[in-house]
Every structure is written in structure tokens, then in C-alpha cells.
Backbone as a chain_set.jsonl record, in Angstrom:
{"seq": "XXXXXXXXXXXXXXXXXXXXXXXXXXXXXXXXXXXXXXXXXXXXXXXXXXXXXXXXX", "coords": {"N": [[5.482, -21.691, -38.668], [6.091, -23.703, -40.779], [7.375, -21.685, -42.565], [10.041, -21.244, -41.289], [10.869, -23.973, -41.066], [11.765, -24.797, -44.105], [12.56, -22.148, -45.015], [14.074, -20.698, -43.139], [15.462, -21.903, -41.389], [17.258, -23.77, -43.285], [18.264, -21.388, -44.355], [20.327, -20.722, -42.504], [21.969, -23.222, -41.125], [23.138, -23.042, -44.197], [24.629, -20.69, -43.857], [25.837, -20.761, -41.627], [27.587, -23.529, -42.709], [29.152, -21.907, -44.832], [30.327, -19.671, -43.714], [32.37, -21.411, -41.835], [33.732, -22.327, -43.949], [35.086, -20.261, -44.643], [36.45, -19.527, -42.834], [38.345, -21.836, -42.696], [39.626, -21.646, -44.429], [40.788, -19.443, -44.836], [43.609, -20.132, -43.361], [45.035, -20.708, -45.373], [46.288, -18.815, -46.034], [47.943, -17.769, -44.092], [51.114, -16.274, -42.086], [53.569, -18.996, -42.972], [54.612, -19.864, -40.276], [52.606, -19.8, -38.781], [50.853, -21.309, -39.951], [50.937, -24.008, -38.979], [50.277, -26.713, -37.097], [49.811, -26.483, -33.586], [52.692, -26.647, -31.409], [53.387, -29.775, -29.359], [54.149, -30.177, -26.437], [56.447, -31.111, -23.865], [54.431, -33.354, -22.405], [52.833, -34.314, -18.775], [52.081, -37.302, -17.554], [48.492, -38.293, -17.359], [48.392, -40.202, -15.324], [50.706, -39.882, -13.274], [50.356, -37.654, -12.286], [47.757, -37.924, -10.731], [48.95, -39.684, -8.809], [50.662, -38.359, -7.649], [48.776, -35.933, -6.909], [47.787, -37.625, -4.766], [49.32, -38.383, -3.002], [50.14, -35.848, -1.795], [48.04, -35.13, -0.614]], "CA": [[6.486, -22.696, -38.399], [6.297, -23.876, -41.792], [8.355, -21.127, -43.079], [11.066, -21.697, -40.698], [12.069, -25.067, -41.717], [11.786, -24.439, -45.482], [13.733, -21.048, -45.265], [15.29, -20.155, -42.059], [16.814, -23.154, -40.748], [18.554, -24.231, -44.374], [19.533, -20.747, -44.662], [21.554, -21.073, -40.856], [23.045, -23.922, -41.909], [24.28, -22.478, -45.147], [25.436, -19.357, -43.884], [27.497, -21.391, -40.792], [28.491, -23.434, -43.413], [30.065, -21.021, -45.856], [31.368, -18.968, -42.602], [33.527, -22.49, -41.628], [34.76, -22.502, -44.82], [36.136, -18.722, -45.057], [37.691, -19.479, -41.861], [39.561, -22.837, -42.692], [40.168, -21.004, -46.136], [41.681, -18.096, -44.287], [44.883, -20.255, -42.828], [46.176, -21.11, -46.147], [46.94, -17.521, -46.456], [48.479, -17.484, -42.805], [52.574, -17.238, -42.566], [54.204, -20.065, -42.509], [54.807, -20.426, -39.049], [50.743, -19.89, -37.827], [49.864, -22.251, -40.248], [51.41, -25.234, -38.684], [49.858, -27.224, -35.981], [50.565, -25.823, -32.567], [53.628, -27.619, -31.111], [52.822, -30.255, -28.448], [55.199, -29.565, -25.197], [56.32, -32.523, -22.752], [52.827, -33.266, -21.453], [52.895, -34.955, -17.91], [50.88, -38.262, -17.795], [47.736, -38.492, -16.13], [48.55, -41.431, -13.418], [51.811, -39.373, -12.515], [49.88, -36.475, -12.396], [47.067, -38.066, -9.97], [49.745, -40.188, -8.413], [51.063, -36.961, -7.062], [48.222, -35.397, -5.761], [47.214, -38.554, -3.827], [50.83, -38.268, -2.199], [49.96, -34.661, -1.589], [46.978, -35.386, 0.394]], "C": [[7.018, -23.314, -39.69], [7.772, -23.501, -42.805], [9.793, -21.019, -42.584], [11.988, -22.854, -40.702], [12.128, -25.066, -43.297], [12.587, -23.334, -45.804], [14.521, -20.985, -44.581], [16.067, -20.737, -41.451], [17.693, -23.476, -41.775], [18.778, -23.008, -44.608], [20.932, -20.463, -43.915], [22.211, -21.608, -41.519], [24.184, -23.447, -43.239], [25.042, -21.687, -44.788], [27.008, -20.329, -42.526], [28.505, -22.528, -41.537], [29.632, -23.28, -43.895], [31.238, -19.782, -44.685], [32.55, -19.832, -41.833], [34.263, -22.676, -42.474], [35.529, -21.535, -44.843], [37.025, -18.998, -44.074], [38.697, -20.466, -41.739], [40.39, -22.736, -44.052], [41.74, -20.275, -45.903], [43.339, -18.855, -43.916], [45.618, -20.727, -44.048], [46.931, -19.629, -46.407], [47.652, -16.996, -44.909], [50.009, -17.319, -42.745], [52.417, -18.136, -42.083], [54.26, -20.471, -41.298], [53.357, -20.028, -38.295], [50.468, -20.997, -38.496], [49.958, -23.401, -40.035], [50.684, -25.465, -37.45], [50.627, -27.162, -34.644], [51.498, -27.093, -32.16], [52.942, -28.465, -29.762], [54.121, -30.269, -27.482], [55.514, -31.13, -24.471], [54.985, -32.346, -21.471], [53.035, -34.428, -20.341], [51.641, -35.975, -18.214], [50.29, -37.959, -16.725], [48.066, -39.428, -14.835], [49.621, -40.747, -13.381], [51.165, -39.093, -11.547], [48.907, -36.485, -11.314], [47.91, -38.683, -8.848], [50.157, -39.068, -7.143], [50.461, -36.173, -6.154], [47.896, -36.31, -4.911], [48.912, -38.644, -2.663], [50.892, -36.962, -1.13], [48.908, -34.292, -0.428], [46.841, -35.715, 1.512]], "O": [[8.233, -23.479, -39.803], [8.633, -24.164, -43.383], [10.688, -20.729, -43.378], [13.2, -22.922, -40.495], [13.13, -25.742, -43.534], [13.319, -23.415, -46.79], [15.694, -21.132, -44.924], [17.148, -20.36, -40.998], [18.885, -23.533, -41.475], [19.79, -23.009, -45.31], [22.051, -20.157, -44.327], [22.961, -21.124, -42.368], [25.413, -23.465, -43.301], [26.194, -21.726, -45.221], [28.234, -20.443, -42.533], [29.706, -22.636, -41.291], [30.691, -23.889, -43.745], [32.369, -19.323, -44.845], [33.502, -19.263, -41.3], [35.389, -23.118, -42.248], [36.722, -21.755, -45.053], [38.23, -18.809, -44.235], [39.691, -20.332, -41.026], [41.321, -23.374, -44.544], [42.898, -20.352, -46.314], [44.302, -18.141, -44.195], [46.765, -21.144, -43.888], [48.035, -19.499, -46.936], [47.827, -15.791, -44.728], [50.537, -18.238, -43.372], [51.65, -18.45, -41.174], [53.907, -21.641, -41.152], [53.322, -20.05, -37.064], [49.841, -21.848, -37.866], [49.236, -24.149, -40.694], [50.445, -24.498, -36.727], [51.76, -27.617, -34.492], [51.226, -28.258, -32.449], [52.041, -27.902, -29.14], [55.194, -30.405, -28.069], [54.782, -32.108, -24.626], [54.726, -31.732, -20.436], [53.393, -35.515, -20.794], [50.604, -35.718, -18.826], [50.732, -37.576, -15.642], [47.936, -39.205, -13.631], [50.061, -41.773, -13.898], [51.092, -39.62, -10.437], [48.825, -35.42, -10.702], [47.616, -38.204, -7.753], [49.89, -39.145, -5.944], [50.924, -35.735, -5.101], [47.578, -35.727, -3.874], [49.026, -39.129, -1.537], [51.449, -36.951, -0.032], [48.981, -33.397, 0.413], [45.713, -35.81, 1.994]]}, "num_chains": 1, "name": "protein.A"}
């Protein structure tokens, strides 16, 4: 057990880590238009949205 928190658990960590970084690395090299934050759409509000089904019911 010993050897498991002394090696194998801080090497997990490192490796998920260094594997979060390659992948938030990776979108600077994305085009232009991936690397932008997805668009947000006309989102219905919730109390319509429940409003609605209670009408529905």
C-alpha cells in the first residue's frame, strides 16, 4: 500500500495532469472558427418552459 501512495497515485495525477494540458494546449492550434466558444442560441426560460407543461397537463 505504501508504494501506491508514494508512486502510483502522484504518478496518476501527473500523467492526468500533463494529458489536460495537451488537450487545452491543442485548441490554440484549432482554426479560428473551433476555437471560439460555442455560440449560445435563444434559450427558452425555465418558468416558461415548466409553465407550459403544467398547461399541457
Amino acid at each position: 500500500m505504501n508504494i501506491l501512495r508514494q508512486y502510483v497515485f502522484p504518478a496518476l495525477i501527473l500523467l492526468v495532469f500533463l494529458f489536460t494540458l495537451v488537450v487545452v494546449s491543442i485548441r490554440s492550434f484549432l482554426p479560428g472558427d473551433m476555437a471560439q466558444p460555442a455560440p449560445i442560441e435563444d434559450l427558452t426560460p425555465i418558468a416558461s418552459s415548466t409553465a407550459l407543461m403544467a398547461e399541457n397537463a
